[in-house]
Amino acid sequence: MAEQADNPNGPYGLMEKIVALCKRRGFIWQSSEIYGGLNGFWDYGPLGVELKRNVKQAWWEDTVRRRDDIVGLDAAIIMNPNVWEASGHLSGFNDPRVDCKETKHRYRADQLGVIYAYDVPEGEDGPTQAELHFAYVQDNAESFINALKKARKYAKKVGLRHFNDTPPTLPFLSAEFEGRLDYVVGPDVDVPGTLTEPRQFNLMFPTYVGALADEDAKAYLRPETAQGIFCNFKNVLDTQRLKLPFGIAQLGKAFRNEINPRNYTFRSREFEQMEIEFFCRPEEADQWYEYWRDLRYQWYVDHGLVSDKLRLRDHEPDELAHYARACADVEYAFPFGVSELEGIANRTDYDLKAHQEHSGRDMSYFDDELWAEKASEFAADKFDGDKKAAKQAAAEAKSKAPYRFVPHVIEPSGGVDRATLAFLCEAYTEDEQPNDKGEMQQRVVMKLHPRLAPTKVAVFPLVKRDGMPATARKIHDACRSAGLASFYDEKGAVGRRYRRQDEAGTPFCVTVDGQTGEDGTVTVRDRDTLDQQRIAADAVVDYVRAHTGGRMAEHIA
RNA sequence: GCGGGCGUAGCUCAGUGGUAGAGCGUCACGUUGCCAACGUGAAUGUCGUGAGUUCGAAUCUCAUCGCCCGCUCCA
């Protein structure tokens, strides 16, 4: 598959082929297409919805149903707006931006400073604002020195008094510059007036709760599912008889007003997440982080991303967000570039503590097992029989670590749509297979992992007579009754039917032929190899189930 | 958000001011005994949308929406 990156049509040609197939076969369509679409929104067609459901189901089974230490959750999409205050999303999503009309640079307004040039005219008491001021990027020495040079030159030119080596600086967002940007020189230009007024880029989706759309009713569609988990941490802890370490998993939609949705479904404004918050003791966080990082990477490998396009990349320390102690990305080399499928982060106790502070609710965990072990150390006889002192010491000890503490959390946060897209890209294969005359012909086949394939088996009568359709239908019905996604087709030549299933990614085709009537066997044709073997018709269900339903992940104990 | 390119049948695209096209796919009938077979026939278009210029617009102009590329952004 690696050679596909060197496809003569180029990487974008490859992506276009994949997109065309997805549209043609009914995997993914643009949302509200008949009205011209809507940027950043997508609809999953009949094949796409099965594929995506299978991705989610595989994740849910592997992370929740097959483990004792993780439970599920389905929180509301709209939460109390204070949640986003606490999580930092409201401020984080509201970075005002400033564009330089000259250089096309974009700056974060809150990261710009301005050298405030002023004068003290003779005979006046206080300083007077000068005409020009000089913006620079904070925490960037070069930018500051550059602005300082420009400011000195200007001061000398117009004869500002008292201008020295340490001129006052003000934040760009100060009231002093409001409506006066015509007099501010941008960081990378020499003339004033090239900076735009700061614009708010609100990446949160606002909405209103209740019939009256006033500001008091303002709420937001969640930008991530994680906060629903943190907010329910105590509920889960209090009702589920769980001990650390344990996790809460959630699948669900999230919404971000991305500035520039692009690359098919990769960056959508409405998307689905699969997130785990795994709570543990602070001292065990590092080892759980490594455990989850490796396990989640392996999950993608186990579901078909076996090429070297899948990568696990540890973030550099300077790349880490302020709340994360460690972070790794599971990345995939899409035709349009290497991009993130899932991030695994050690978020420490940042989130629970933030909610503890903002909500006023206690988010700590008390380790009664450890206490039971150590309680004897606080018996009265350890305090010379002073019961009161013993009780006080015990109460004090119970209120802090190692007995009571706010758990740390490891967050494996994956994008369902991104994973689905990666599976589609990896599966897209062009090979050459002989036709009925033995001539080699190009074939397009979606080599989806059988567990993820939208249809598990297609059942055909070889020809539409001699009772073959009726027998094939019986097999089809048996497959469906067994819970297998089965597809019946009797139209046209069987070769064409096979090839159609190849494009849909169906791993097996079962064909009823003349011999079926004699010995009760059918052929099973393998999607990837085109090999056929005869098996008993009443063994089809077991055969398909054995080859498609099972979890491939043997690493999970 | 900025700059460039593009938008015609389900898909890929041709069509530069004068009757809306091709290939593939889809459907029907016949044929067809295992890999996109063949024959015959058929259906499918707000030419992205809206406005303007013109006797006449898929074609020219403007706006708008969407897609692609670069920049930006990615808490």
mmCIF file of N, CA, C and O in Angstrom, chain A residues 47-104:
data_model
loop_
_atom_site.group_PDB
_atom_site.id
_atom_site.type_symbol
_atom_site.label_atom_id
_atom_site.label_comp_id
_atom_site.label_asym_id
_atom_site.label_seq_id
_atom_site.Cartn_x
_atom_site.Cartn_y
_atom_site.Cartn_z
ATOM 1 N N LEU A 47 -23.723 2.913 3.201
ATOM 2 C CA LEU A 47 -22.501 2.165 3.520
ATOM 3 C C LEU A 47 -21.698 2.880 4.599
ATOM 4 O O LEU A 47 -21.107 2.250 5.478
ATOM 5 N N GLY A 48 -21.666 4.216 4.533
ATOM 6 C CA GLY A 48 -20.886 4.987 5.494
ATOM 7 C C GLY A 48 -21.389 4.827 6.912
ATOM 8 O O GLY A 48 -20.604 4.719 7.851
ATOM 9 N N VAL A 49 -22.700 4.785 7.056
ATOM 10 C CA VAL A 49 -23.239 4.694 8.417
ATOM 11 C C VAL A 49 -22.905 3.334 9.028
ATOM 12 O O VAL A 49 -22.595 3.232 10.212
ATOM 13 N N GLU A 50 -22.922 2.290 8.212
ATOM 14 C CA GLU A 50 -22.557 0.964 8.729
ATOM 15 C C GLU A 50 -21.079 0.947 9.128
ATOM 16 O O GLU A 50 -20.700 0.429 10.178
ATOM 17 N N LEU A 51 -20.247 1.529 8.266
ATOM 18 C CA LEU A 51 -18.815 1.572 8.562
ATOM 19 C C LEU A 51 -18.552 2.341 9.859
ATOM 20 O O LEU A 51 -17.835 1.869 10.744
ATOM 21 N N LYS A 52 -19.165 3.514 9.949
ATOM 22 C CA LYS A 52 -18.916 4.355 11.120
ATOM 23 C C LYS A 52 -19.449 3.714 12.402
ATOM 24 O O LYS A 52 -18.814 3.767 13.450
ATOM 25 N N ARG A 53 -20.623 3.094 12.280
ATOM 26 C CA ARG A 53 -21.174 2.384 13.446
ATOM 27 C C ARG A 53 -20.256 1.257 13.880
ATOM 28 O O ARG A 53 -20.099 0.985 15.069
ATOM 29 N N ASN A 54 -19.673 0.584 12.892
ATOM 30 C CA ASN A 54 -18.768 -0.511 13.228
ATOM 31 C C ASN A 54 -17.505 -0.007 13.921
ATOM 32 O O ASN A 54 -16.968 -0.666 14.812
ATOM 33 N N VAL A 55 -17.025 1.160 13.478
ATOM 34 C CA VAL A 55 -15.859 1.759 14.142
ATOM 35 C C VAL A 55 -16.203 2.048 15.600
ATOM 36 O O VAL A 55 -15.465 1.692 16.526
ATOM 37 N N LYS A 56 -17.379 2.673 15.790
ATOM 38 C CA LYS A 56 -17.776 3.035 17.154
ATOM 39 C C LYS A 56 -18.023 1.787 18.002
ATOM 40 O O LYS A 56 -17.650 1.730 19.167
ATOM 41 N N GLN A 57 -18.669 0.827 17.359
ATOM 42 C CA GLN A 57 -18.988 -0.392 18.109
ATOM 43 C C GLN A 57 -17.730 -1.142 18.509
ATOM 44 O O GLN A 57 -17.632 -1.652 19.620
ATOM 45 N N ALA A 58 -16.747 -1.184 17.609
ATOM 46 C CA ALA A 58 -15.486 -1.854 17.925
ATOM 47 C C ALA A 58 -14.807 -1.154 19.099
ATOM 48 O O ALA A 58 -14.302 -1.787 20.037
ATOM 49 N N TRP A 59 -14.831 0.170 19.056
ATOM 50 C CA TRP A 59 -14.208 0.951 20.131
ATOM 51 C C TRP A 59 -14.931 0.718 21.467
ATOM 52 O O TRP A 59 -14.323 0.495 22.499
ATOM 53 N N TRP A 60 -16.254 0.767 21.401
ATOM 54 C CA TRP A 60 -17.056 0.606 22.622
ATOM 55 C C TRP A 60 -16.853 -0.770 23.228
ATOM 56 O O TRP A 60 -16.695 -0.918 24.433
ATOM 57 N N GLU A 61 -16.885 -1.776 22.373
ATOM 58 C CA GLU A 61 -16.688 -3.141 22.872
ATOM 59 C C GLU A 61 -15.321 -3.302 23.509
ATOM 60 O O GLU A 61 -15.175 -3.889 24.576
ATOM 61 N N ASP A 62 -14.295 -2.772 22.824
ATOM 62 C CA ASP A 62 -12.939 -2.974 23.314
ATOM 63 C C ASP A 62 -12.624 -2.147 24.555
ATOM 64 O O ASP A 62 -11.842 -2.566 25.395
ATOM 65 N N THR A 63 -13.235 -0.948 24.647
ATOM 66 C CA THR A 63 -12.875 -0.103 25.782
ATOM 67 C C THR A 63 -13.849 -0.213 26.953
ATOM 68 O O THR A 63 -13.453 0.012 28.082
ATOM 69 N N VAL A 64 -15.096 -0.556 26.678
ATOM 70 C CA VAL A 64 -16.068 -0.622 27.775
ATOM 71 C C VAL A 64 -16.501 -2.056 28.075
ATOM 72 O O VAL A 64 -16.299 -2.578 29.168
ATOM 73 N N ARG A 65 -17.063 -2.703 27.051
ATOM 74 C CA ARG A 65 -17.719 -3.992 27.301
ATOM 75 C C ARG A 65 -16.759 -5.105 27.686
ATOM 76 O O ARG A 65 -17.135 -6.027 28.412
ATOM 77 N N ARG A 66 -15.559 -5.043 27.205
ATOM 78 C CA ARG A 66 -14.629 -6.137 27.480
ATOM 79 C C ARG A 66 -13.663 -5.817 28.617
ATOM 80 O O ARG A 66 -12.667 -6.506 28.804
ATOM 81 N N ARG A 67 -13.922 -4.726 29.323
ATOM 82 C CA ARG A 67 -13.018 -4.371 30.416
ATOM 83 C C ARG A 67 -13.816 -4.219 31.707
ATOM 84 O O ARG A 67 -14.967 -3.808 31.705
ATOM 85 N N ASP A 68 -13.166 -4.494 32.829
ATOM 86 C CA ASP A 68 -13.808 -4.315 34.129
ATOM 87 C C ASP A 68 -13.585 -2.922 34.679
ATOM 88 O O ASP A 68 -14.265 -2.510 35.609
ATOM 89 N N ASP A 69 -12.589 -2.212 34.131
ATOM 90 C CA ASP A 69 -12.189 -0.961 34.772
ATOM 91 C C ASP A 69 -12.670 0.287 34.030
ATOM 92 O O ASP A 69 -12.220 1.392 34.322
ATOM 93 N N ILE A 70 -13.573 0.109 33.046
ATOM 94 C CA ILE A 70 -14.112 1.283 32.368
ATOM 95 C C ILE A 70 -15.624 1.152 32.246
ATOM 96 O O ILE A 70 -16.135 0.084 31.913
ATOM 97 N N VAL A 71 -16.311 2.251 32.538
ATOM 98 C CA VAL A 71 -17.765 2.288 32.374
ATOM 99 C C VAL A 71 -18.120 3.355 31.355
ATOM 100 O O VAL A 71 -17.319 4.232 31.061
ATOM 101 N N GLY A 72 -19.325 3.263 30.821
ATOM 102 C CA GLY A 72 -19.744 4.183 29.777
ATOM 103 C C GLY A 72 -20.559 5.349 30.305
ATOM 104 O O GLY A 72 -20.988 5.363 31.464
ATOM 105 N N LEU A 73 -20.760 6.311 29.429
ATOM 106 C CA LEU A 73 -21.533 7.498 29.763
ATOM 107 C C LEU A 73 -22.073 8.092 28.477
ATOM 108 O O LEU A 73 -21.457 7.960 27.422
ATOM 109 N N ASP A 74 -23.247 8.723 28.580
ATOM 110 C CA ASP A 74 -23.764 9.473 27.437
ATOM 111 C C ASP A 74 -24.314 10.789 27.955
ATOM 112 O O ASP A 74 -25.472 10.882 28.322
ATOM 113 N N ALA A 75 -23.466 11.785 27.999
ATOM 114 C CA ALA A 75 -23.847 13.084 28.569
ATOM 115 C C ALA A 75 -24.503 13.951 27.515
ATOM 116 O O ALA A 75 -24.359 13.716 26.311
ATOM 117 N N ALA A 76 -25.200 14.966 27.965
ATOM 118 C CA ALA A 76 -25.900 15.883 27.065
ATOM 119 C C ALA A 76 -24.906 16.727 26.267
ATOM 120 O O ALA A 76 -23.805 17.013 26.728
ATOM 121 N N ILE A 77 -25.339 17.096 25.087
ATOM 122 C CA ILE A 77 -24.497 17.923 24.228
ATOM 123 C C ILE A 77 -24.466 19.360 24.745
ATOM 124 O O ILE A 77 -23.456 20.035 24.666
ATOM 125 N N ILE A 78 -25.578 19.822 25.278
ATOM 126 C CA ILE A 78 -25.629 21.178 25.820
ATOM 127 C C ILE A 78 -25.533 21.102 27.340
ATOM 128 O O ILE A 78 -26.300 20.386 27.983
ATOM 129 N N MET A 79 -24.574 21.807 27.867
ATOM 130 C CA MET A 79 -24.342 21.778 29.314
ATOM 131 C C MET A 79 -24.437 23.195 29.860
ATOM 132 O O MET A 79 -24.440 24.175 29.110
ATOM 133 N N ASN A 80 -24.468 23.274 31.185
ATOM 134 C CA ASN A 80 -24.447 24.591 31.820
ATOM 135 C C ASN A 80 -23.219 25.363 31.329
ATOM 136 O O ASN A 80 -22.117 24.853 31.354
ATOM 137 N N PRO A 81 -23.412 26.601 30.873
ATOM 138 C CA PRO A 81 -22.297 27.360 30.290
ATOM 139 C C PRO A 81 -21.107 27.513 31.233
ATOM 140 O O PRO A 81 -19.974 27.701 30.778
ATOM 141 N N ASN A 82 -21.352 27.411 32.543
ATOM 142 C CA ASN A 82 -20.239 27.526 33.487
ATOM 143 C C ASN A 82 -19.208 26.417 33.280
ATOM 144 O O ASN A 82 -18.048 26.561 33.646
ATOM 145 N N VAL A 83 -19.667 25.289 32.708
ATOM 146 C CA VAL A 83 -18.743 24.197 32.422
ATOM 147 C C VAL A 83 -17.608 24.694 31.544
ATOM 148 O O VAL A 83 -16.433 24.386 31.762
ATOM 149 N N TRP A 84 -17.965 25.498 30.555
ATOM 150 C CA TRP A 84 -16.948 25.952 29.582
ATOM 151 C C TRP A 84 -16.109 27.082 30.128
ATOM 152 O O TRP A 84 -14.999 27.326 29.660
ATOM 153 N N GLU A 85 -16.670 27.752 31.136
ATOM 154 C CA GLU A 85 -15.868 28.721 31.880
ATOM 155 C C GLU A 85 -14.766 27.971 32.619
ATOM 156 O O GLU A 85 -13.594 28.323 32.551
ATOM 157 N N ALA A 86 -15.195 26.889 33.293
ATOM 158 C CA ALA A 86 -14.249 26.123 34.102
ATOM 159 C C ALA A 86 -13.201 25.415 33.248
ATOM 160 O O ALA A 86 -12.023 25.370 33.589
ATOM 161 N N SER A 87 -13.627 24.894 32.140
ATOM 162 C CA SER A 87 -12.699 24.107 31.315
ATOM 163 C C SER A 87 -11.722 24.994 30.553
ATOM 164 O O SER A 87 -10.734 24.514 30.015
ATOM 165 N N GLY A 88 -12.049 26.277 30.489
ATOM 166 C CA GLY A 88 -11.169 27.180 29.763
ATOM 167 C C GLY A 88 -11.523 27.339 28.308
ATOM 168 O O GLY A 88 -10.872 28.091 27.588
ATOM 169 N N HIS A 89 -12.580 26.638 27.879
ATOM 170 C CA HIS A 89 -12.919 26.721 26.453
ATOM 171 C C HIS A 89 -13.463 28.084 26.053
ATOM 172 O O HIS A 89 -13.222 28.545 24.958
ATOM 173 N N LEU A 90 -14.207 28.723 26.961
ATOM 174 C CA LEU A 90 -14.794 30.002 26.581
ATOM 175 C C LEU A 90 -13.716 31.054 26.321
ATOM 176 O O LEU A 90 -13.768 31.785 25.347
ATOM 177 N N SER A 91 -12.714 31.088 27.185
ATOM 178 C CA SER A 91 -11.642 32.038 26.937
ATOM 179 C C SER A 91 -10.730 31.525 25.830
ATOM 180 O O SER A 91 -10.284 32.286 24.978
ATOM 181 N N GLY A 92 -10.499 30.244 25.857
ATOM 182 C CA GLY A 92 -9.593 29.674 24.856
ATOM 183 C C GLY A 92 -10.122 29.817 23.450
ATOM 184 O O GLY A 92 -9.354 29.964 22.508
ATOM 185 N N PHE A 93 -11.444 29.792 23.337
ATOM 186 C CA PHE A 93 -12.039 29.874 22.012
ATOM 187 C C PHE A 93 -12.233 31.313 21.552
ATOM 188 O O PHE A 93 -12.714 31.562 20.474
ATOM 189 N N ASN A 94 -11.881 32.223 22.426
ATOM 190 C CA ASN A 94 -12.219 33.599 22.119
ATOM 191 C C ASN A 94 -11.005 34.473 21.832
ATOM 192 O O ASN A 94 -11.074 35.669 21.991
ATOM 193 N N ASP A 95 -9.919 33.859 21.433
ATOM 194 C CA ASP A 95 -8.730 34.659 21.162
ATOM 195 C C ASP A 95 -9.015 35.658 20.066
ATOM 196 O O ASP A 95 -9.300 35.272 18.935
ATOM 197 N N PRO A 96 -8.942 36.936 20.376
ATOM 198 C CA PRO A 96 -9.118 37.901 19.304
ATOM 199 C C PRO A 96 -7.896 37.904 18.387
ATOM 200 O O PRO A 96 -6.776 37.729 18.854
ATOM 201 N N ARG A 97 -8.151 38.065 17.112
ATOM 202 C CA ARG A 97 -7.059 38.038 16.127
ATOM 203 C C ARG A 97 -6.927 39.397 15.470
ATOM 204 O O ARG A 97 -7.910 40.104 15.293
ATOM 205 N N VAL A 98 -5.709 39.696 15.103
ATOM 206 C CA VAL A 98 -5.430 40.927 14.387
ATOM 207 C C VAL A 98 -4.674 40.569 13.119
ATOM 208 O O VAL A 98 -3.716 39.799 13.160
ATOM 209 N N ASP A 99 -5.148 41.077 12.012
ATOM 210 C CA ASP A 99 -4.450 40.824 10.752
ATOM 211 C C ASP A 99 -3.678 42.059 10.337
ATOM 212 O O ASP A 99 -4.107 43.185 10.588
ATOM 213 N N CYS A 100 -2.527 41.808 9.695
ATOM 214 C CA CYS A 100 -1.774 42.906 9.099
ATOM 215 C C CYS A 100 -2.124 42.919 7.612
ATOM 216 O O CYS A 100 -1.884 41.947 6.906
ATOM 217 N N LYS A 101 -2.731 44.029 7.191
ATOM 218 C CA LYS A 101 -3.190 44.090 5.805
ATOM 219 C C LYS A 101 -2.019 44.078 4.825
ATOM 220 O O LYS A 101 -2.156 43.675 3.676
ATOM 221 N N GLU A 102 -0.852 44.536 5.317
ATOM 222 C CA GLU A 102 0.319 44.645 4.456
ATOM 223 C C GLU A 102 0.994 43.266 4.274
ATOM 224 O O GLU A 102 1.171 42.802 3.162
ATOM 225 N N THR A 103 1.331 42.626 5.414
ATOM 226 C CA THR A 103 2.120 41.390 5.339
ATOM 227 C C THR A 103 1.253 40.145 5.339
ATOM 228 O O THR A 103 1.760 39.047 5.145
ATOM 229 N N LYS A 104 -0.041 40.287 5.567
ATOM 230 C CA LYS A 104 -0.971 39.159 5.682
ATOM 231 C C LYS A 104 -0.690 38.286 6.899
ATOM 232 O O LYS A 104 -1.180 37.173 7.002
#
